[in-house]
PDB file of C-alpha atoms and ligand atoms in Angstrom:
ATOM      1  CA  MET A 210      -4.754  -6.894  27.784  1.00  0.00           C
ATOM      2  CA  ARG A 211      -5.680  -7.681  24.218  1.00  0.00           C
ATOM      3  CA  ARG A 212      -8.883  -9.143  23.795  1.00  0.00           C
ATOM      4  CA  LYS A 213      -8.566 -12.667  21.960  1.00  0.00           C
ATOM      5  CA  LEU A 214     -10.225 -12.735  18.337  1.00  0.00           C
ATOM      6  CA  ALA A 215     -11.555 -15.475  16.576  1.00  0.00           C
ATOM      7  CA  ALA A 216     -12.326 -14.382  12.920  1.00  0.00           C
ATOM      8  CA  GLY A 217     -13.830 -16.489  10.097  1.00  0.00           C
ATOM      9  CA  ASN A 218     -13.457 -15.729   6.723  1.00  0.00           C
ATOM     10  CA  TRP A 219     -16.320 -17.414   4.556  1.00  0.00           C
ATOM     11  CA  LYS A 220     -14.666 -16.400   1.051  1.00  0.00           C
ATOM     12  CA  MET A 221     -17.073 -16.893  -1.864  1.00  0.00           C
ATOM     13  CA  ASN A 222     -18.966 -19.511  -0.034  1.00  0.00           C
ATOM     14  CA  GLY A 223     -22.442 -19.392   1.902  1.00  0.00           C
ATOM     15  CA  SER A 224     -26.245 -18.577   1.343  1.00  0.00           C
ATOM     16  CA  GLN A 225     -28.720 -17.254   3.421  1.00  0.00           C
ATOM     17  CA  ALA A 226     -29.740 -20.724   4.406  1.00  0.00           C
ATOM     18  CA  ALA A 227     -25.987 -21.068   5.630  1.00  0.00           C
ATOM     19  CA  LEU A 228     -26.368 -18.282   7.899  1.00  0.00           C
ATOM     20  CA  ALA A 229     -27.933 -20.772  10.381  1.00  0.00           C
ATOM     21  CA  GLU A 230     -24.837 -21.631  11.482  1.00  0.00           C
ATOM     22  CA  LEU A 231     -24.288 -18.319  12.921  1.00  0.00           C
ATOM     23  CA  ASP A 232     -27.044 -19.181  15.423  1.00  0.00           C
ATOM     24  CA  ALA A 233     -25.190 -22.484  16.256  1.00  0.00           C
ATOM     25  CA  MET A 234     -22.147 -20.640  16.919  1.00  0.00           C
ATOM     26  CA  ALA A 235     -23.617 -18.270  19.602  1.00  0.00           C
ATOM     27  CA  PRO A 236     -23.692 -20.322  22.248  1.00  0.00           C
ATOM     28  CA  TYR A 237     -19.847 -20.649  21.704  1.00  0.00           C
ATOM     29  CA  ALA A 238     -19.622 -17.021  21.719  1.00  0.00           C
ATOM     30  CA  ALA A 239     -21.595 -16.442  24.854  1.00  0.00           C
ATOM     31  CA  ALA A 240     -19.322 -19.083  26.646  1.00  0.00           C
ATOM     32  CA  GLY A 241     -16.119 -16.838  27.035  1.00  0.00           C
ATOM     33  CA  ASP A 242     -14.637 -13.425  26.404  1.00  0.00           C
ATOM     34  CA  ALA A 243     -13.060 -13.685  23.080  1.00  0.00           C
ATOM     35  CA  GLU A 244     -14.582 -11.435  20.390  1.00  0.00           C
ATOM     36  CA  VAL A 245     -16.408 -13.680  17.135  1.00  0.00           C
ATOM     37  CA  LEU A 246     -16.778 -12.442  14.089  1.00  0.00           C
ATOM     38  CA  ILE A 247     -18.047 -13.923  10.653  1.00  0.00           C
ATOM     39  CA  CYS A 248     -17.299 -12.302   7.422  1.00  0.00           C
ATOM     40  CA  PRO A 249     -19.602 -13.741   4.921  1.00  0.00           C
ATOM     41  CA  PRO A 250     -19.928 -12.726   1.229  1.00  0.00           C
ATOM     42  CA  ALA A 251     -20.957  -8.865   1.220  1.00  0.00           C
ATOM     43  CA  PRO A 252     -24.635  -9.465  -0.126  1.00  0.00           C
ATOM     44  CA  LEU A 253     -25.118 -11.399   3.089  1.00  0.00           C
ATOM     45  CA  ILE A 254     -23.806  -8.822   5.413  1.00  0.00           C
ATOM     46  CA  ALA A 255     -26.935  -6.923   6.033  1.00  0.00           C
ATOM     47  CA  VAL A 256     -28.928 -10.025   6.844  1.00  0.00           C
ATOM     48  CA  ALA A 257     -26.056 -11.465   9.037  1.00  0.00           C
ATOM     49  CA  ALA A 258     -25.679  -8.522  11.020  1.00  0.00           C
ATOM     50  CA  GLY A 259     -27.164  -8.810  14.467  1.00  0.00           C
ATOM     51  CA  ARG A 260     -28.775 -11.986  13.667  1.00  0.00           C
ATOM     52  CA  ALA A 261     -26.921 -13.984  16.348  1.00  0.00           C
ATOM     53  CA  ALA A 262     -26.003 -12.804  19.664  1.00  0.00           C
ATOM     54  CA  GLY A 263     -22.146 -12.010  20.078  1.00  0.00           C
ATOM     55  CA  ILE A 264     -21.402 -12.629  16.594  1.00  0.00           C
ATOM     56  CA  ALA A 265     -19.847  -9.740  14.890  1.00  0.00           C
ATOM     57  CA  VAL A 266     -20.195  -9.761  11.051  1.00  0.00           C
ATOM     58  CA  GLY A 267     -17.501  -8.140   8.588  1.00  0.00           C
ATOM     59  CA  ALA A 268     -16.444  -7.921   5.009  1.00  0.00           C
ATOM     60  CA  GLN A 269     -13.565  -9.399   3.045  1.00  0.00           C
ATOM     61  CA  ASP A 270     -12.755  -6.413   1.076  1.00  0.00           C
ATOM     62  CA  CYS A 271     -13.689  -3.047   0.129  1.00  0.00           C
ATOM     63  CA  HIS A 272     -13.201  -0.302  -2.487  1.00  0.00           C
ATOM     64  CA  ALA A 273     -10.528   2.622  -1.168  1.00  0.00           C
ATOM     65  CA  ASN A 274     -13.009   5.584  -2.053  1.00  0.00           C
ATOM     66  CA  ALA A 275     -16.514   6.327   0.183  1.00  0.00           C
ATOM     67  CA  SER A 276     -18.657   6.575  -2.901  1.00  0.00           C
ATOM     68  CA  GLY A 277     -18.486   7.137  -6.886  1.00  0.00           C
ATOM     69  CA  ALA A 278     -18.427   5.533 -10.061  1.00  0.00           C
ATOM     70  CA  HIS A 279     -17.162   2.508  -9.138  1.00  0.00           C
ATOM     71  CA  THR A 280     -19.436  -0.332 -10.754  1.00  0.00           C
ATOM     72  CA  GLY A 281     -19.481  -3.596  -8.917  1.00  0.00           C
ATOM     73  CA  ASP A 282     -17.448  -2.348  -5.992  1.00  0.00           C
ATOM     74  CA  VAL A 283     -18.626  -1.839  -2.338  1.00  0.00           C
ATOM     75  CA  SER A 284     -17.182   0.999  -0.278  1.00  0.00           C
ATOM     76  CA  ALA A 285     -16.429   0.849   3.912  1.00  0.00           C
ATOM     77  CA  PRO A 286     -19.404   3.208   4.372  1.00  0.00           C
ATOM     78  CA  ILE A 287     -22.014   1.153   2.904  1.00  0.00           C
ATOM     79  CA  LEU A 288     -20.651  -1.866   4.434  1.00  0.00           C
ATOM     80  CA  ALA A 289     -21.119  -0.116   7.879  1.00  0.00           C
ATOM     81  CA  ASP A 290     -24.358   0.986   6.927  1.00  0.00           C
ATOM     82  CA  ALA A 291     -25.277  -2.847   6.173  1.00  0.00           C
ATOM     83  CA  GLY A 292     -24.026  -3.499   9.854  1.00  0.00           C
ATOM     84  CA  ALA A 293     -20.339  -4.640   8.999  1.00  0.00           C
ATOM     85  CA  THR A 294     -18.094  -3.696  11.966  1.00  0.00           C
ATOM     86  CA  HIS A 295     -15.025  -5.030  10.805  1.00  0.00           C
ATOM     87  CA  VAL A 296     -13.196  -5.308   7.055  1.00  0.00           C
ATOM     88  CA  ILE A 297     -10.676  -7.845   5.956  1.00  0.00           C
ATOM     89  CA  THR A 298      -7.973  -6.019   3.918  1.00  0.00           C
ATOM     90  CA  GLY A 299      -5.424  -7.300   1.785  1.00  0.00           C
ATOM     91  CA  HIS A 300      -6.058 -10.893   1.919  1.00  0.00           C
ATOM     92  CA  SER A 301      -3.743 -13.025  -0.061  1.00  0.00           C
ATOM     93  CA  GLU A 302      -6.397 -14.178  -2.413  1.00  0.00           C
ATOM     94  CA  ARG A 303      -6.909 -10.469  -3.100  1.00  0.00           C
ATOM     95  CA  ARG A 304      -3.387  -9.499  -3.369  1.00  0.00           C
ATOM     96  CA  THR A 305      -3.296 -12.279  -6.064  1.00  0.00           C
ATOM     97  CA  ASP A 306      -6.151 -12.501  -7.676  1.00  0.00           C
ATOM     98  CA  HIS A 307      -6.703  -8.545  -8.038  1.00  0.00           C
ATOM     99  CA  GLY A 308      -3.158  -7.819  -7.840  1.00  0.00           C
ATOM    100  CA  GLU A 309      -3.521  -5.796  -5.060  1.00  0.00           C
ATOM    101  CA  THR A 310      -0.228  -4.125  -3.754  1.00  0.00           C
ATOM    102  CA  ASP A 311       0.537  -2.941  -0.370  1.00  0.00           C
ATOM    103  CA  ALA A 312      -0.133   0.503  -1.513  1.00  0.00           C
ATOM    104  CA  ASP A 313      -3.553  -0.489  -2.611  1.00  0.00           C
ATOM    105  CA  VAL A 314      -4.124  -2.215   0.905  1.00  0.00           C
ATOM    106  CA  ALA A 315      -3.184   0.737   2.707  1.00  0.00           C
ATOM    107  CA  ALA A 316      -5.831   3.045   0.733  1.00  0.00           C
ATOM    108  CA  LYS A 317      -8.326   0.445   1.367  1.00  0.00           C
ATOM    109  CA  THR A 318      -7.232   0.330   5.145  1.00  0.00           C
ATOM    110  CA  GLN A 319      -7.303   3.857   5.446  1.00  0.00           C
ATOM    111  CA  ALA A 320     -11.180   3.791   4.005  1.00  0.00           C
ATOM    112  CA  VAL A 321     -11.697   1.219   6.879  1.00  0.00           C
ATOM    113  CA  LEU A 322     -10.351   3.459   9.529  1.00  0.00           C
ATOM    114  CA  ASP A 323     -12.153   6.608   7.964  1.00  0.00           C
ATOM    115  CA  ALA A 324     -15.551   4.528   8.300  1.00  0.00           C
ATOM    116  CA  GLY A 325     -15.049   3.836  11.737  1.00  0.00           C
ATOM    117  CA  LEU A 326     -14.472   0.069  11.155  1.00  0.00           C
ATOM    118  CA  VAL A 327     -11.961  -2.385  12.431  1.00  0.00           C
ATOM    119  CA  ALA A 328      -9.671  -3.109   9.839  1.00  0.00           C
ATOM    120  CA  VAL A 329      -8.105  -6.867   9.946  1.00  0.00           C
ATOM    121  CA  VAL A 330      -4.724  -6.297   7.714  1.00  0.00           C
ATOM    122  CA  CYS A 331      -3.251  -9.677   6.103  1.00  0.00           C
ATOM    123  CA  VAL A 332       0.209 -10.220   5.400  1.00  0.00           C
ATOM    124  CA  GLY A 333       2.069 -13.445   4.682  1.00  0.00           C
ATOM    125  CA  GLU A 334       5.035 -14.789   2.407  1.00  0.00           C
ATOM    126  CA  THR A 335       4.787 -17.243  -0.297  1.00  0.00           C
ATOM    127  CA  LEU A 336       6.435 -20.877  -0.179  1.00  0.00           C
ATOM    128  CA  GLU A 337       9.298 -19.468  -2.393  1.00  0.00           C
ATOM    129  CA  GLU A 338       9.867 -16.713  -0.071  1.00  0.00           C
ATOM    130  CA  ARG A 339       9.987 -18.809   2.926  1.00  0.00           C
ATOM    131  CA  GLU A 340      12.246 -21.549   1.474  1.00  0.00           C
ATOM    132  CA  SER A 341      14.590 -18.658   0.288  1.00  0.00           C
ATOM    133  CA  GLY A 342      14.788 -17.058   3.897  1.00  0.00           C
ATOM    134  CA  LYS A 343      12.918 -14.134   2.817  1.00  0.00           C
ATOM    135  CA  THR A 344       9.926 -14.332   5.414  1.00  0.00           C
ATOM    136  CA  LEU A 345      10.537 -11.255   7.880  1.00  0.00           C
ATOM    137  CA  ASP A 346      11.801  -9.334   4.705  1.00  0.00           C
ATOM    138  CA  VAL A 347       8.615  -9.933   2.976  1.00  0.00           C
ATOM    139  CA  VAL A 348       6.319  -9.500   5.933  1.00  0.00           C
ATOM    140  CA  GLY A 349       8.202  -6.480   7.168  1.00  0.00           C
ATOM    141  CA  THR A 350       7.687  -4.941   3.769  1.00  0.00           C
ATOM    142  CA  GLN A 351       4.179  -6.067   3.821  1.00  0.00           C
ATOM    143  CA  LEU A 352       3.493  -4.619   7.349  1.00  0.00           C
ATOM    144  CA  ALA A 353       5.030  -1.135   6.482  1.00  0.00           C
ATOM    145  CA  GLY A 354       3.244  -0.682   3.168  1.00  0.00           C
ATOM    146  CA  SER A 355      -0.283  -1.883   4.226  1.00  0.00           C
ATOM    147  CA  ILE A 356      -0.730  -0.277   7.535  1.00  0.00           C
ATOM    148  CA  PRO A 357      -1.549   3.858   7.132  1.00  0.00           C
ATOM    149  CA  GLU A 358      -0.356   6.291   9.310  1.00  0.00           C
ATOM    150  CA  GLY A 359      -2.716   7.004  12.623  1.00  0.00           C
ATOM    151  CA  ALA A 360      -3.765   3.413  12.759  1.00  0.00           C
ATOM    152  CA  THR A 361      -4.898   2.894  16.479  1.00  0.00           C
ATOM    153  CA  ALA A 362      -4.569  -0.184  18.724  1.00  0.00           C
ATOM    154  CA  ALA A 363      -8.036  -1.142  17.507  1.00  0.00           C
ATOM    155  CA  LEU A 364      -6.156  -2.154  14.115  1.00  0.00           C
ATOM    156  CA  VAL A 365      -5.809  -6.158  13.343  1.00  0.00           C
ATOM    157  CA  VAL A 366      -3.309  -8.036  11.826  1.00  0.00           C
ATOM    158  CA  ALA A 367      -3.423 -11.460  10.448  1.00  0.00           C
ATOM    159  CA  TYR A 368      -0.306 -13.511   9.859  1.00  0.00           C
ATOM    160  CA  GLU A 369      -1.185 -16.014   6.907  1.00  0.00           C
ATOM    161  CA  PRO A 370       1.500 -17.832   4.906  1.00  0.00           C
ATOM    162  CA  VAL A 371       0.125 -18.042   1.661  1.00  0.00           C
ATOM    163  CA  TRP A 372       1.038 -21.676   1.436  1.00  0.00           C
ATOM    164  CA  ALA A 373      -0.605 -22.490   4.533  1.00  0.00           C
ATOM    165  CA  ILE A 374      -4.055 -21.288   3.138  1.00  0.00           C
ATOM    166  CA  GLY A 375      -6.415 -24.052   2.651  1.00  0.00           C
ATOM    167  CA  THR A 376      -3.574 -26.559   2.210  1.00  0.00           C
ATOM    168  CA  GLY A 377      -3.841 -28.225   5.267  1.00  0.00           C
ATOM    169  CA  LYS A 378      -0.162 -27.226   5.800  1.00  0.00           C
ATOM    170  CA  VAL A 379       0.696 -25.340   9.006  1.00  0.00           C
ATOM    171  CA  PRO A 380       3.935 -23.583   9.649  1.00  0.00           C
ATOM    172  CA  THR A 381       5.789 -24.890  12.925  1.00  0.00           C
ATOM    173  CA  LEU A 382       4.931 -23.145  16.638  1.00  0.00           C
ATOM    174  CA  GLN A 383       8.385 -21.791  16.490  1.00  0.00           C
ATOM    175  CA  GLN A 384       7.944 -20.362  13.004  1.00  0.00           C
ATOM    176  CA  ILE A 385       4.519 -18.643  13.938  1.00  0.00           C
ATOM    177  CA  GLY A 386       6.316 -17.350  17.246  1.00  0.00           C
ATOM    178  CA  GLU A 387       9.108 -16.051  15.321  1.00  0.00           C
ATOM    179  CA  VAL A 388       6.731 -13.926  12.739  1.00  0.00           C
ATOM    180  CA  HIS A 389       4.670 -12.802  15.539  1.00  0.00           C
ATOM    181  CA  ALA A 390       7.141 -11.566  17.752  1.00  0.00           C
ATOM    182  CA  PHE A 391       8.933  -9.958  14.615  1.00  0.00           C
ATOM    183  CA  MET A 392       5.500  -8.281  13.868  1.00  0.00           C
ATOM    184  CA  ARG A 393       5.057  -7.203  17.460  1.00  0.00           C
ATOM    185  CA  ALA A 394       8.261  -5.565  17.609  1.00  0.00           C
ATOM    186  CA  GLU A 395       7.852  -3.681  14.263  1.00  0.00           C
ATOM    187  CA  LEU A 396       4.409  -2.247  15.100  1.00  0.00           C
ATOM    188  CA  VAL A 397       5.589  -1.098  18.587  1.00  0.00           C
ATOM    189  CA  ALA A 398       8.495   0.782  17.201  1.00  0.00           C
ATOM    190  CA  ARG A 399       6.168   2.244  14.479  1.00  0.00           C
ATOM    191  CA  PHE A 400       3.151   3.078  16.675  1.00  0.00           C
ATOM    192  CA  GLY A 401       4.502   2.741  20.207  1.00  0.00           C
ATOM    193  CA  GLU A 402       1.970   1.782  22.942  1.00  0.00           C
ATOM    194  CA  ALA A 403      -0.878   1.518  20.073  1.00  0.00           C
ATOM    195  CA  GLY A 404       1.252  -1.224  18.311  1.00  0.00           C
ATOM    196  CA  ASP A 405       1.169  -3.282  21.582  1.00  0.00           C
ATOM    197  CA  GLY A 406      -2.549  -3.341  21.840  1.00  0.00           C
ATOM    198  CA  MET A 407      -2.796  -4.403  18.172  1.00  0.00           C
ATOM    199  CA  ARG A 408      -4.452  -7.761  18.060  1.00  0.00           C
ATOM    200  CA  LEU A 409      -2.149 -10.318  15.832  1.00  0.00           C
ATOM    201  CA  LEU A 410      -3.989 -13.142  14.345  1.00  0.00           C
ATOM    202  CA  TYR A 411      -2.482 -16.545  12.824  1.00  0.00           C
ATOM    203  CA  GLY A 412      -4.409 -17.723   9.594  1.00  0.00           C
ATOM    204  CA  GLY A 413      -3.863 -20.815   7.503  1.00  0.00           C
ATOM    205  CA  SER A 414      -5.268 -24.280   8.086  1.00  0.00           C
ATOM    206  CA  VAL A 415      -6.073 -23.439  11.671  1.00  0.00           C
ATOM    207  CA  LYS A 416      -8.833 -26.411  12.577  1.00  0.00           C
ATOM    208  CA  PRO A 417     -10.014 -27.765  16.068  1.00  0.00           C
ATOM    209  CA  GLY A 418      -7.297 -30.333  16.126  1.00  0.00           C
ATOM    210  CA  ASN A 419      -4.329 -27.716  15.740  1.00  0.00           C
ATOM    211  CA  ALA A 420      -6.162 -24.583  17.740  1.00  0.00           C
ATOM    212  CA  THR A 421      -4.896 -24.727  21.271  1.00  0.00           C
ATOM    213  CA  GLU A 422      -1.709 -25.253  20.322  1.00  0.00           C
ATOM    214  CA  ILE A 423      -1.384 -22.581  17.769  1.00  0.00           C
ATOM    215  CA  PHE A 424      -3.127 -20.086  20.742  1.00  0.00           C
ATOM    216  CA  ALA A 425      -0.480 -20.870  23.087  1.00  0.00           C
ATOM    217  CA  VAL A 426       2.264 -19.348  20.979  1.00  0.00           C
ATOM    218  CA  SER A 427       2.877 -15.903  22.258  1.00  0.00           C
ATOM    219  CA  ASN A 428       1.754 -12.836  20.526  1.00  0.00           C
ATOM    220  CA  VAL A 429      -1.003 -14.931  18.859  1.00  0.00           C
ATOM    221  CA  ASP A 430      -3.945 -13.245  19.971  1.00  0.00           C
ATOM    222  CA  GLY A 431      -6.655 -15.365  18.022  1.00  0.00           C
ATOM    223  CA  ALA A 432      -7.198 -16.613  14.267  1.00  0.00           C
ATOM    224  CA  LEU A 433      -8.382 -15.725  11.019  1.00  0.00           C
ATOM    225  CA  VAL A 434     -10.209 -19.348  10.068  1.00  0.00           C
ATOM    226  CA  GLY A 435     -11.320 -20.083   6.314  1.00  0.00           C
ATOM    227  CA  GLY A 436     -12.679 -23.379   5.906  1.00  0.00           C
ATOM    228  CA  ALA A 437     -13.095 -24.499   9.342  1.00  0.00           C
ATOM    229  CA  SER A 438     -15.356 -21.236   9.860  1.00  0.00           C
ATOM    230  CA  LEU A 439     -18.046 -22.605   7.896  1.00  0.00           C
ATOM    231  CA  LYS A 440     -19.684 -25.090  10.247  1.00  0.00           C
ATOM    232  CA  ALA A 441     -20.394 -24.193  13.562  1.00  0.00           C
ATOM    233  CA  ALA A 442     -19.126 -27.417  15.105  1.00  0.00           C
ATOM    234  CA  ASP A 443     -15.554 -26.744  13.693  1.00  0.00           C
ATOM    235  CA  PHE A 444     -15.638 -22.941  14.218  1.00  0.00           C
ATOM    236  CA  GLY A 445     -17.103 -23.361  17.915  1.00  0.00           C
ATOM    237  CA  ALA A 446     -14.366 -25.780  18.799  1.00  0.00           C
ATOM    238  CA  ILE A 447     -11.857 -23.062  17.612  1.00  0.00           C
ATOM    239  CA  ILE A 448     -13.941 -20.203  19.969  1.00  0.00           C
ATOM    240  CA  ASP A 449     -13.464 -22.851  22.528  1.00  0.00           C
ATOM    241  CA  ALA A 450      -9.841 -23.173  22.354  1.00  0.00           C
ATOM    242  CA  LEU A 451      -9.291 -19.536  22.135  1.00  0.00           C
ATOM    243  CA  ASN A 452     -11.573 -18.886  25.381  1.00  0.00           C
ATOM    244  CA  ALA A 453      -9.371 -21.593  27.021  1.00  0.00           C
ATOM    245  CA  ALA A 454      -5.935 -20.126  26.140  1.00  0.00           C
TER     246      ALA A 454
HETATM  247  P1  PGA B 209      -7.864 -21.434   5.672  1.00  0.00           P
HETATM  248  O1  PGA B 209      -7.992 -20.066   5.199  1.00  0.00           O
HETATM  249  O2  PGA B 209      -8.567 -21.674   7.168  1.00  0.00           O
HETATM  250  O3  PGA B 209      -9.105 -22.284   4.845  1.00  0.00           O
HETATM  251  O4  PGA B 209      -6.629 -22.155   5.466  1.00  0.00           O
HETATM  252  C1  PGA B 209      -7.426 -18.787   5.926  1.00  0.00           C
HETATM  253  C2  PGA B 209      -7.719 -17.941   5.340  1.00  0.00           C
HETATM  254  O5  PGA B 209      -7.564 -17.440   4.055  1.00  0.00           O
HETATM  255  O6  PGA B 209      -8.048 -16.754   5.870  1.00  0.00           O
END
C-alpha cells in the first residue's frame, strides 16, 4: 500500500510569522494516515522543522554537489542538517527560470538520495506540447531523464502540467488518469516492484473544491499543492479529502 502524501510548495512565499499556519495544519495531519509535507523557502526550513507534530518539512531545490565553492546554493546534506526530510527537484519553475535540464534534475535527485532524503521529482508538459499531442512523449522523456538509476520505492513523482500551475486550469480527470497510468507503467518497467511503490502526485491548481475528484483517480497518491498550501484552512481541506480518499 502506498502511503498518501499531501505536499505543499510555498515557492518564494512565507515568513517566520507565516509558519503559524503549520500549527493550524497539525490537527488535519493528526486526523488521518496521509503524510503531510510543507516545503517553505530554504531560510525557513530550520525554524519550521519539528515545529508542528505530523508536518514534515522539505526543500524546493538543492545543488547537485554536497559542498564546495557554489555561492548562493544549498546542498542536500545542508538541508538534511537543517531538518528537511524531502526535496522537490525539477519543478517547472526551476526548469524555466534556471534552465534546468533533465540531466541537471537527475544529478540533483541523486544528491537528494545520497543525503538520505526523499526526492519529489516533477515532470509535466507545456500547453503547446499538450495541444500538439506530445504529452506522453514529453512526460516519458522527462521521467527517463530525471530519475537516476538506483531510485527506490521511496521516490515520489509529481505530474504537474505547466499550463495548470497557478492558472486555475486543471486537466480533465481522464487526462490525469491517462498520464498517471502511463507513468506507473514506465516506472514499473524500469524499476520493477520499486516502481509500483513510488508515489505519484498530481499538481497544478489543486484546491479544496477539486481535490476529492482528483484523489479518486487511479494512481493518484496525493498532491503537490502551491497556492492552496499557504493557508491551513485550504490545505487542511485538501488533507481531509486525501484522508477520505
Ligand atoms: P499551484 O502550484 O497549486 O499554485 O497551481 C502547484 C505547484 O507548482 O507545485
